[in-house]
């Protein structure tokens, strides 16, 4: 992307025109908004990833608790295959929703 100065380098005198000055100001505002939007978009993906990781950790902690209860009290053995499948489905679903490509 060219800067304003590069665009007008052969006709810099046009930069002094009021309409061009307003246009340049408008372009600078848009550039600031684009930078802000990109930051928010990146930040949102980071937040989505953190949220997803927290949920995965929560799921892992739950299955560990089930394993300890099985060992201690003889409760039903955790279904590890189902848990793994559920976690994978959750991760892929969230990634699709948040447009995060693994």
mmCIF file of C-alpha atoms in Angstrom:
data_model
loop_
_atom_site.group_PDB
_atom_site.id
_atom_site.type_symbol
_atom_site.label_atom_id
_atom_site.label_comp_id
_atom_site.label_asym_id
_atom_site.label_seq_id
_atom_site.Cartn_x
_atom_site.Cartn_y
_atom_site.Cartn_z
ATOM 1 C CA UNK A 1 0.000 0.000 0.000
ATOM 2 C CA UNK A 2 1.356 3.399 -0.966
ATOM 3 C CA UNK A 3 1.547 6.295 1.425
ATOM 4 C CA UNK A 4 -0.109 9.620 0.628
ATOM 5 C CA UNK A 5 3.285 11.198 -0.040
ATOM 6 C CA UNK A 6 4.130 8.453 -2.544
ATOM 7 C CA UNK A 7 0.821 8.925 -4.354
ATOM 8 C CA UNK A 8 1.337 12.687 -4.693
ATOM 9 C CA UNK A 9 5.122 12.726 -5.100
ATOM 10 C CA UNK A 10 4.955 14.044 -8.667
ATOM 11 C CA UNK A 11 2.283 16.629 -7.802
ATOM 12 C CA UNK A 12 2.944 17.600 -4.196
ATOM 13 C CA UNK A 13 1.318 20.979 -4.736
ATOM 14 C CA UNK A 14 -2.041 19.143 -4.717
ATOM 15 C CA UNK A 15 -1.506 18.314 -1.043
ATOM 16 C CA UNK A 16 -2.205 21.962 -0.244
ATOM 17 C CA UNK A 17 -5.697 21.805 -1.727
ATOM 18 C CA UNK A 18 -8.398 21.794 1.001
ATOM 19 C CA UNK A 19 -10.223 18.833 -0.544
ATOM 20 C CA UNK A 20 -7.034 16.783 -0.719
ATOM 21 C CA UNK A 21 -6.161 17.728 2.869
ATOM 22 C CA UNK A 22 -9.566 16.463 4.000
ATOM 23 C CA UNK A 23 -9.104 13.304 1.955
ATOM 24 C CA UNK A 24 -5.672 12.706 3.496
ATOM 25 C CA UNK A 25 -7.099 13.182 7.001
ATOM 26 C CA UNK A 26 -9.905 10.767 6.194
ATOM 27 C CA UNK A 27 -7.413 8.181 4.895
ATOM 28 C CA UNK A 28 -5.326 8.487 8.057
ATOM 29 C CA UNK A 29 -8.431 7.948 10.205
ATOM 30 C CA UNK A 30 -9.306 4.860 8.172
ATOM 31 C CA UNK A 31 -5.786 3.510 8.535
ATOM 32 C CA UNK A 32 -6.026 3.948 12.324
ATOM 33 C CA UNK A 33 -9.375 2.129 12.334
ATOM 34 C CA UNK A 34 -7.917 -0.720 10.279
ATOM 35 C CA UNK A 35 -5.022 -1.103 12.706
ATOM 36 C CA UNK A 36 -7.448 -1.062 15.656
ATOM 37 C CA UNK A 37 -9.706 -3.614 13.957
ATOM 38 C CA UNK A 38 -6.778 -5.939 13.268
ATOM 39 C CA UNK A 39 -5.700 -5.667 16.899
ATOM 40 C CA UNK A 40 -9.206 -6.436 18.162
ATOM 41 C CA UNK A 41 -9.508 -9.365 15.765
ATOM 42 C CA UNK A 42 -6.190 -10.781 16.938
ATOM 43 C CA UNK A 43 -7.057 -10.131 20.542
ATOM 44 C CA UNK A 44 -10.415 -11.867 20.160
ATOM 45 C CA UNK A 45 -8.737 -14.958 18.728
ATOM 46 C CA UNK A 46 -6.337 -14.990 21.625
ATOM 47 C CA UNK A 47 -9.239 -14.744 24.053
ATOM 48 C CA UNK A 48 -11.058 -17.518 22.204
ATOM 49 C CA UNK A 49 -7.973 -19.733 22.388
ATOM 50 C CA UNK A 50 -7.548 -19.038 26.105
ATOM 51 C CA UNK A 51 -11.208 -19.839 26.715
ATOM 52 C CA UNK A 52 -10.906 -23.043 24.704
ATOM 53 C CA UNK A 53 -7.784 -24.114 26.587
ATOM 54 C CA UNK A 54 -9.507 -23.468 29.916
ATOM 55 C CA UNK A 55 -12.415 -25.675 28.859
ATOM 56 C CA UNK A 56 -10.062 -28.451 27.735
ATOM 57 C CA UNK A 57 -8.195 -28.288 31.059
ATOM 58 C CA UNK A 58 -11.527 -28.400 32.880
ATOM 59 C CA UNK A 59 -12.456 -31.541 30.904
ATOM 60 C CA UNK A 60 -9.090 -33.153 31.676
ATOM 61 C CA UNK A 61 -9.491 -32.367 35.379
ATOM 62 C CA UNK A 62 -12.962 -33.939 35.368
ATOM 63 C CA UNK A 63 -11.706 -37.176 33.805
ATOM 64 C CA UNK A 64 -8.800 -37.294 36.288
ATOM 65 C CA UNK A 65 -11.296 -36.887 39.128
ATOM 66 C CA UNK A 66 -13.390 -39.747 37.715
ATOM 67 C CA UNK A 67 -10.244 -41.908 37.566
ATOM 68 C CA UNK A 68 -9.389 -41.125 41.204
ATOM 69 C CA UNK A 69 -12.964 -41.913 42.284
ATOM 70 C CA UNK A 70 -12.776 -45.205 40.397
ATOM 71 C CA UNK A 71 -9.516 -46.114 42.109
ATOM 72 C CA UNK A 72 -10.635 -44.971 45.555
ATOM 73 C CA UNK A 73 -14.299 -46.002 45.683
ATOM 74 C CA UNK A 74 -14.641 -48.479 42.823
ATOM 75 C CA UNK A 75 -16.932 -46.190 40.830
ATOM 76 C CA UNK A 76 -17.426 -46.765 37.110
ATOM 77 C CA UNK A 77 -14.264 -46.497 34.995
ATOM 78 C CA UNK A 78 -14.142 -43.245 32.962
ATOM 79 C CA UNK A 79 -14.849 -43.619 29.243
ATOM 80 C CA UNK A 80 -11.577 -42.264 27.924
ATOM 81 C CA UNK A 81 -12.381 -42.804 24.245
ATOM 82 C CA UNK A 82 -15.614 -40.806 24.547
ATOM 83 C CA UNK A 83 -13.843 -38.074 26.492
ATOM 84 C CA UNK A 84 -11.104 -37.768 23.866
ATOM 85 C CA UNK A 85 -13.691 -37.672 21.070
ATOM 86 C CA UNK A 86 -15.710 -35.006 22.904
ATOM 87 C CA UNK A 87 -12.635 -32.847 23.502
ATOM 88 C CA UNK A 88 -11.562 -33.118 19.861
ATOM 89 C CA UNK A 89 -15.072 -32.255 18.667
ATOM 90 C CA UNK A 90 -15.193 -29.282 21.017
ATOM 91 C CA UNK A 91 -11.807 -27.989 19.839
ATOM 92 C CA UNK A 92 -12.635 -28.354 16.138
ATOM 93 C CA UNK A 93 -16.059 -26.787 16.608
ATOM 94 C CA UNK A 94 -14.687 -23.766 18.480
ATOM 95 C CA UNK A 95 -11.879 -23.346 15.955
ATOM 96 C CA UNK A 96 -14.395 -23.356 13.121
ATOM 97 C CA UNK A 97 -16.624 -20.822 14.916
ATOM 98 C CA UNK A 98 -13.696 -18.543 15.731
ATOM 99 C CA UNK A 99 -11.991 -19.050 12.348
ATOM 100 C CA UNK A 100 -8.859 -20.414 13.996
ATOM 101 C CA UNK A 101 -7.042 -22.822 11.699
ATOM 102 C CA UNK A 102 -4.908 -25.490 13.290
#
